[in-house]
PDB file of C-alpha atoms in Angstrom:
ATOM      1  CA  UNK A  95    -198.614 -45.767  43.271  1.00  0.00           C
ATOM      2  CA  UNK A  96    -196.033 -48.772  43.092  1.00  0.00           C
ATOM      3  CA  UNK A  97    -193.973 -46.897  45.148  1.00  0.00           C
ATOM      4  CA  UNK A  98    -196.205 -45.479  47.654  1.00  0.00           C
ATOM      5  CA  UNK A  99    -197.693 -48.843  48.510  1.00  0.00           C
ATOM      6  CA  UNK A 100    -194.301 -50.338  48.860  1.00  0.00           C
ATOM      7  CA  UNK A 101    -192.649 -48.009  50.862  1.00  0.00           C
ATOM      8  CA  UNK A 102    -195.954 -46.774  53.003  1.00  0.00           C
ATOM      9  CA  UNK A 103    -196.398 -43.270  51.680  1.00  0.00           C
ATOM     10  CA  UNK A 104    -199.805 -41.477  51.621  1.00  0.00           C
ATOM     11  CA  UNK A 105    -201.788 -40.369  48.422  1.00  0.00           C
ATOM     12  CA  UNK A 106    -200.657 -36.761  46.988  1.00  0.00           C
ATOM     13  CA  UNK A 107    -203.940 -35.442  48.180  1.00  0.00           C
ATOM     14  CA  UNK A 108    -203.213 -36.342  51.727  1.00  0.00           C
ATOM     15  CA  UNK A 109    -199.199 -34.745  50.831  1.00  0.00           C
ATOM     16  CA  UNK A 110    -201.145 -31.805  49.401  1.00  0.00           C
ATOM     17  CA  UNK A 111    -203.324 -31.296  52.458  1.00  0.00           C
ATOM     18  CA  UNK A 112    -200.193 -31.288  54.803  1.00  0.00           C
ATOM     19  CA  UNK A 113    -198.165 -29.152  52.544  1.00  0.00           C
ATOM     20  CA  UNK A 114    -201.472 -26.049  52.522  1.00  0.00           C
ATOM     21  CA  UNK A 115    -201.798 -26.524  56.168  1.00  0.00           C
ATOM     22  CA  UNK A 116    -198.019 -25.902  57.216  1.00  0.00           C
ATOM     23  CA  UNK A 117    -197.882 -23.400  54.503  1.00  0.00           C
ATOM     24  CA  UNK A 118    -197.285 -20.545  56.572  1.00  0.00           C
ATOM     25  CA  UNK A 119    -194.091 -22.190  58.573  1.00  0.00           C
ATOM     26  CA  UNK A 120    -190.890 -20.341  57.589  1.00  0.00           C
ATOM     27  CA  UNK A 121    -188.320 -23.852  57.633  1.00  0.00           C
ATOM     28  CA  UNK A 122    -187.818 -26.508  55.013  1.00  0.00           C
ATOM     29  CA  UNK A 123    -189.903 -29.812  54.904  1.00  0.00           C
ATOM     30  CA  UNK A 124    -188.389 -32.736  56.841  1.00  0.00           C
ATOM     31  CA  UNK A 125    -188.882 -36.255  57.531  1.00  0.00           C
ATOM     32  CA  UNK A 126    -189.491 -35.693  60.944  1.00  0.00           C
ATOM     33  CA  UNK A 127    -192.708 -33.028  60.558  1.00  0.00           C
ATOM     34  CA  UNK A 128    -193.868 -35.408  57.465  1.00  0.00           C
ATOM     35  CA  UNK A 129    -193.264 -38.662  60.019  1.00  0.00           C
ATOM     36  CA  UNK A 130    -195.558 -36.816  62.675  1.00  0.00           C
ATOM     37  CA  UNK A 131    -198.324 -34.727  60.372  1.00  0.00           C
ATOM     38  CA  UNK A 132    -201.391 -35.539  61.021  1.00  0.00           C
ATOM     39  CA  UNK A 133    -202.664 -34.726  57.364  1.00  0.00           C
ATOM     40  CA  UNK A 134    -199.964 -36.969  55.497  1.00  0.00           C
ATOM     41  CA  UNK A 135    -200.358 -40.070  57.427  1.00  0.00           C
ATOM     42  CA  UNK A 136    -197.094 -42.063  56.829  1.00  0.00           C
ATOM     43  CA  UNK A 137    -196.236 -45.643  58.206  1.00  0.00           C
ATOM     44  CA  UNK A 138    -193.155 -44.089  59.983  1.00  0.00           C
ATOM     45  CA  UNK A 139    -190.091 -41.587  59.659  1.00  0.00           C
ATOM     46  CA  UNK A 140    -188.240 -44.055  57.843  1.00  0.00           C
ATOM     47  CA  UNK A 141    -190.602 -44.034  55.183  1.00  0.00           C
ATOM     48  CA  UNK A 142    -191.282 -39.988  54.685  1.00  0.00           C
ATOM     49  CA  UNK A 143    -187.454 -39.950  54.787  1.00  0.00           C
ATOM     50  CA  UNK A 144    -187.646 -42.591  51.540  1.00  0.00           C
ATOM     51  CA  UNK A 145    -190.335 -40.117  49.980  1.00  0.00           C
ATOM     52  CA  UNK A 146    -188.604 -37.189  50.493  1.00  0.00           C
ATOM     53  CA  UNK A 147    -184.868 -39.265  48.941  1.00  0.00           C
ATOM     54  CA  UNK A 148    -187.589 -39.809  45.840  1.00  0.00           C
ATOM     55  CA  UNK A 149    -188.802 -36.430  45.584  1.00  0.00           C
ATOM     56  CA  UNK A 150    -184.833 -35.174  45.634  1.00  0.00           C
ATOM     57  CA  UNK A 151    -183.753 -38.459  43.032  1.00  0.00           C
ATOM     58  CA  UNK A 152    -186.622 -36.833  40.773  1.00  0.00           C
ATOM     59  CA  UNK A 153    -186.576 -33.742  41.015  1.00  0.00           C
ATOM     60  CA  UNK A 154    -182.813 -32.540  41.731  1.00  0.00           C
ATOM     61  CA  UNK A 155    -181.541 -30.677  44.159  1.00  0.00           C
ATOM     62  CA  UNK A 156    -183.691 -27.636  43.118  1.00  0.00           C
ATOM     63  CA  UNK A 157    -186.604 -29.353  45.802  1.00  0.00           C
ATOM     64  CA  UNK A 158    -184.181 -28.183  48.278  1.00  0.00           C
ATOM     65  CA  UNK A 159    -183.954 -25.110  49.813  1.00  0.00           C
ATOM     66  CA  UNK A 160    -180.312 -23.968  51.475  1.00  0.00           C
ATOM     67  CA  UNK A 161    -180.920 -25.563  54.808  1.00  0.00           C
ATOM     68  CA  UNK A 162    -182.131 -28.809  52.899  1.00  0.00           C
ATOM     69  CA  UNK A 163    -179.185 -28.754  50.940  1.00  0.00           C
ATOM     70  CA  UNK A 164    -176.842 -28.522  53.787  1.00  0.00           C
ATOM     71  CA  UNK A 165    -178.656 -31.148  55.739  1.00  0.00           C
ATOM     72  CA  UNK A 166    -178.109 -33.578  52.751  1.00  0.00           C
ATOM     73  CA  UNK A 167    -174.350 -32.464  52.179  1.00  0.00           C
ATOM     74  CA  UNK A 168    -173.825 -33.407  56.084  1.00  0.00           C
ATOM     75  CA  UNK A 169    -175.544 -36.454  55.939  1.00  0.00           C
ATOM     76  CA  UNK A 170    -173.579 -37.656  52.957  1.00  0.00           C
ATOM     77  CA  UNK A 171    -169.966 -36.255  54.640  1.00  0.00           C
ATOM     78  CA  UNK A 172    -171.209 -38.700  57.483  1.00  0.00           C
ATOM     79  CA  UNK A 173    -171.707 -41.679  55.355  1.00  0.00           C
ATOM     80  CA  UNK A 174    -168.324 -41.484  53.791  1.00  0.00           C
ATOM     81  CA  UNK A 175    -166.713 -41.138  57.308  1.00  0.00           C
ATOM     82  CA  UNK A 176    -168.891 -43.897  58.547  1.00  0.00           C
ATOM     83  CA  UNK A 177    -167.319 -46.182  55.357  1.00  0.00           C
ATOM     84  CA  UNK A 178    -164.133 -45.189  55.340  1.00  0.00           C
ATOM     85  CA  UNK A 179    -163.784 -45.820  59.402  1.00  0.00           C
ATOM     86  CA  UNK A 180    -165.683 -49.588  58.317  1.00  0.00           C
ATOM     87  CA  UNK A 181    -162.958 -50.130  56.453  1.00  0.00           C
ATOM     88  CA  UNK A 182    -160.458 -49.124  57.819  1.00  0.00           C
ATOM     89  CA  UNK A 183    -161.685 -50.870  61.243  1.00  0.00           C
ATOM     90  CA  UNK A 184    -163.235 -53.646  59.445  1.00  0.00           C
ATOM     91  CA  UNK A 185    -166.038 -53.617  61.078  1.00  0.00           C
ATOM     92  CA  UNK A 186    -169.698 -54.687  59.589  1.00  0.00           C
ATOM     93  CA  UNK A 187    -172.761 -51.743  59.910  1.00  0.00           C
ATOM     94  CA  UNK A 188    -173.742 -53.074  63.555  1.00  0.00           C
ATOM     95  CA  UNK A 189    -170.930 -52.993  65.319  1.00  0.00           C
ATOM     96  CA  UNK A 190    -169.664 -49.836  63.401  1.00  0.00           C
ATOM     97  CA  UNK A 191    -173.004 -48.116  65.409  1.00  0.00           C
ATOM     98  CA  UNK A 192    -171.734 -49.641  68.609  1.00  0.00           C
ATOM     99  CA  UNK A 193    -167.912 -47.914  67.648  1.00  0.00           C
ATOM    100  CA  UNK A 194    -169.552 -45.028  67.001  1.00  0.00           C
ATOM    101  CA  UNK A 195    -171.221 -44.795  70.150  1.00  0.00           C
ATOM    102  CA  UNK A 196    -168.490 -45.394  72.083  1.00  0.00           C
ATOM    103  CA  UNK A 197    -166.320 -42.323  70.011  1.00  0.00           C
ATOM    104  CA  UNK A 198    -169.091 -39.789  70.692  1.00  0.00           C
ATOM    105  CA  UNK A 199    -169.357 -41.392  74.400  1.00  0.00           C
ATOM    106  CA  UNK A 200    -165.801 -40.833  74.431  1.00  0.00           C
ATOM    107  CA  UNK A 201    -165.527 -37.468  73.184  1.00  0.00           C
ATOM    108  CA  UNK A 202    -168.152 -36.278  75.064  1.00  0.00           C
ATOM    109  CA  UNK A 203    -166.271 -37.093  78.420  1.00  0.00           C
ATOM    110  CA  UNK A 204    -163.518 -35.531  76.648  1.00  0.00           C
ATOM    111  CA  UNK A 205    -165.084 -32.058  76.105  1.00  0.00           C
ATOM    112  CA  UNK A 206    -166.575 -32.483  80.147  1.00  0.00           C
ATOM    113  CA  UNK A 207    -163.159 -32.747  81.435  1.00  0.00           C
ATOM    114  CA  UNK A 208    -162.283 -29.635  78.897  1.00  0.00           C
ATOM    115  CA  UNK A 209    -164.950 -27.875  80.691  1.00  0.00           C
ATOM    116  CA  UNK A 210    -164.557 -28.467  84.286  1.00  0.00           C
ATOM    117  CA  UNK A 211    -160.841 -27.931  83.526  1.00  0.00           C
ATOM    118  CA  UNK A 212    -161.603 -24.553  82.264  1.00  0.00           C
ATOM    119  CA  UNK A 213    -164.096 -23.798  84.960  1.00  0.00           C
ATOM    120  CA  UNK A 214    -161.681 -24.928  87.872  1.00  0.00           C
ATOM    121  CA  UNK A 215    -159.246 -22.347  86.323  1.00  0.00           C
ATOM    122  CA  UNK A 216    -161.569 -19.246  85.886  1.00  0.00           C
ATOM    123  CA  UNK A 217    -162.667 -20.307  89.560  1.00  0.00           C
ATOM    124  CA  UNK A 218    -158.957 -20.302  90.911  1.00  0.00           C
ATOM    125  CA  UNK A 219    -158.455 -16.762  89.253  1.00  0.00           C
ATOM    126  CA  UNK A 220    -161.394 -15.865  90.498  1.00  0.00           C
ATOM    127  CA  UNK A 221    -160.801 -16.722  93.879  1.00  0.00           C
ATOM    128  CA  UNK A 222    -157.044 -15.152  94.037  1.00  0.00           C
ATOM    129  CA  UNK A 223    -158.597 -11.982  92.952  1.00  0.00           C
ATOM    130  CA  UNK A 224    -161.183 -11.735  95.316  1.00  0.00           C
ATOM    131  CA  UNK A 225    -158.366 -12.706  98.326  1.00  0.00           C
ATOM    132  CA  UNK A 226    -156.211  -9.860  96.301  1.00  0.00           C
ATOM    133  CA  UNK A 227    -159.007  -7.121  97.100  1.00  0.00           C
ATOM    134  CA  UNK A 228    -160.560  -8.468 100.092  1.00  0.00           C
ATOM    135  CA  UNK A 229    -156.422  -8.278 101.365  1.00  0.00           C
ATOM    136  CA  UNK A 230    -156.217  -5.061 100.064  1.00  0.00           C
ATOM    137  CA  UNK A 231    -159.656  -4.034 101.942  1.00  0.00           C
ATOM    138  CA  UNK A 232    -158.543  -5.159 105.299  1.00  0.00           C
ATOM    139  CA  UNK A 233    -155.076  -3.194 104.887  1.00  0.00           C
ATOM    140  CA  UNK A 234    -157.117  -0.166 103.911  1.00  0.00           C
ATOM    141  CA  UNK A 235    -159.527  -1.071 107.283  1.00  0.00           C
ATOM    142  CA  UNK A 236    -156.412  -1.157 109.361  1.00  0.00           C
ATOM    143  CA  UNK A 237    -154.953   1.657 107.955  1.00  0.00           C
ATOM    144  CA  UNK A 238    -158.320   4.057 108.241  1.00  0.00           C
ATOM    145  CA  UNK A 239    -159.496   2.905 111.673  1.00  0.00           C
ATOM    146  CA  UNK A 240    -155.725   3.686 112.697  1.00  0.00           C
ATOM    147  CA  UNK A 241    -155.469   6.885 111.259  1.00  0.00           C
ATOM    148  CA  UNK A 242    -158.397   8.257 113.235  1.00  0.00           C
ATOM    149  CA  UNK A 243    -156.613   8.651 116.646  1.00  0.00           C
ATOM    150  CA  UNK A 244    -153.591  10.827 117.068  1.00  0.00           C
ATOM    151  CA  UNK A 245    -150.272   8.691 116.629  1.00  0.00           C
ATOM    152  CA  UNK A 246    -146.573   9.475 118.388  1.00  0.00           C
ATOM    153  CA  UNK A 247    -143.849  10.349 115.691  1.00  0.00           C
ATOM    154  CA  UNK A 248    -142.307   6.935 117.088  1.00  0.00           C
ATOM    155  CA  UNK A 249    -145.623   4.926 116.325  1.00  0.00           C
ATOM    156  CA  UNK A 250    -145.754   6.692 113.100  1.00  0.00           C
ATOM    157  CA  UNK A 251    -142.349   5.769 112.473  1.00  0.00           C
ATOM    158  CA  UNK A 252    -143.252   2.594 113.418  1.00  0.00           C
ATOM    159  CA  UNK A 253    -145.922   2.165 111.470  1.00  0.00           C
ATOM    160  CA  UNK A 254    -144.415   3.659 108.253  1.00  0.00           C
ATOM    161  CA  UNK A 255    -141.470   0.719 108.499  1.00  0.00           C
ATOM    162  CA  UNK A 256    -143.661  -2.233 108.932  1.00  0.00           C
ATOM    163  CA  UNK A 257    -146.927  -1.628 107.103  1.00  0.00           C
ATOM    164  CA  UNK A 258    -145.675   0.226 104.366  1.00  0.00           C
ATOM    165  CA  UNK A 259    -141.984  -1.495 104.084  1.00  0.00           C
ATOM    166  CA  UNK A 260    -140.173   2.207 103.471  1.00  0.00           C
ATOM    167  CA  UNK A 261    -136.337   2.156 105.140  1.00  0.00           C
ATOM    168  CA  UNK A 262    -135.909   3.555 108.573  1.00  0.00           C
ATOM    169  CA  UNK A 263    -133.788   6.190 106.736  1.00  0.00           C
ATOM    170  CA  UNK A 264    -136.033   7.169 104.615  1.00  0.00           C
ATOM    171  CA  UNK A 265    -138.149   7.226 107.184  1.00  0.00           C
ATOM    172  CA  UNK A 266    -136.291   9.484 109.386  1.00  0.00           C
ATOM    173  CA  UNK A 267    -135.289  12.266 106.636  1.00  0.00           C
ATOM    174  CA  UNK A 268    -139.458  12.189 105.825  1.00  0.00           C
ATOM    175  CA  UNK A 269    -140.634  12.572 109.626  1.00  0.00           C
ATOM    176  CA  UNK A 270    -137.563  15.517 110.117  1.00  0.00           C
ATOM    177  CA  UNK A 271    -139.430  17.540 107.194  1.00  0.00           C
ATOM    178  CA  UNK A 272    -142.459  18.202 109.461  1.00  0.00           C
ATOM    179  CA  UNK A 273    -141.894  20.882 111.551  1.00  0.00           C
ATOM    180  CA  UNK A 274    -142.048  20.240 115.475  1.00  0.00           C
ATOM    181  CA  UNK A 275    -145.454  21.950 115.756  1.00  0.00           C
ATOM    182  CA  UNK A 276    -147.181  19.668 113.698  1.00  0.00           C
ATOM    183  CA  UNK A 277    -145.880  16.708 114.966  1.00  0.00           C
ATOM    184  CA  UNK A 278    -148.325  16.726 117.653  1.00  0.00           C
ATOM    185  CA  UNK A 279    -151.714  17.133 115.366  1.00  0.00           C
ATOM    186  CA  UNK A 280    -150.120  14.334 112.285  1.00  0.00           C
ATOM    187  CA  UNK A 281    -152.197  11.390 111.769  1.00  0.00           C
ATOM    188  CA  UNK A 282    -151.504   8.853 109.255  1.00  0.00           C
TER     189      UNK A 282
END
């Protein structure tokens, strides 16, 4: 009772009431829900955060269930960063908050440039590949819409040196293998 007055904790009844009525809830007690229940009416956060440090002093780490016990192994890693960085910026606790701040703040821009970085890129290849096949499209187009009329072997000829790039020779020797009767009916 010493401690519960001192720190602002309710009586176990008013603990025991909160603990039956979220009884059915599937995650690990926190400071947070115990800060905000209704039933256990403590002062603030702070002080269900003290109760449950108490609890986990007493009791052991057994009061903890996995994600408990990973929440307090993070929260400990973070202390020791948050000491060794005070000394070795010699900073006192305020200003180490303000340094801290400004690292996340910092990092956070950081990971934004990342990101539009990444997203400018996918955008660019995105964009070349669409010009690739919309390219392509349009040369299919052309080709189609000319391949419906009857061409001359000399527009075929033609057309076989500059849209497809073959040699004129090569050109030449293919248009001679189609016999003189069909040159009238080809179409490219």
């Amino acid at each position: 009772t010493f401690l519960a007055s001192k720190y602002g904790w309710p009586s176990n009844k008013m603990i025991f009431r909160h603990l039956n009525a979220t009884s059915l809830m599937q995650y690990s007690v926190t400071s947070q829900e115990l800060g905000g229940s209704r039933w256990a009416a403590f002062r603030d956060q702070a002080s269900a955060e003290a109760f449950l440090n108490f609890y986990r002093w007493y009791l052991g780490d057994v009061a903890l269930d996995k994600t408990g016990r990973d929440d307090v192994k993070r929260k400990e890693a973070e202390k020791e960063v948050v000491e060794f960085a005070m000394q070795v910026y010699q900073l006192d606790k305020a200003s180490m908050k303000e340094f801290l701040k400004r690292v996340i703040q910092i990092q956070r821009n950081f990971r934004r440039k990342l990101a539009m970085i990444k997203l400018a890129k996918s955008t660019r290849r995105e964009t070349q590949r669409l010009g690739a096949e919309r390219r392509y499209s349009q040369k299919v187009d052309k080709v189609g819409k000319a391949s419906r009329r009857t061409r001359t072997p000399d527009e075929i000829r033609a057309w076989m040196i500059t849209e497809l790039e073959l040699k004129p020779k090569l050109v030449d020797a293919m248009l001679a293998l189609v016999p003189a009767s069909q040159e009238d009916e080809t179409q490219v």
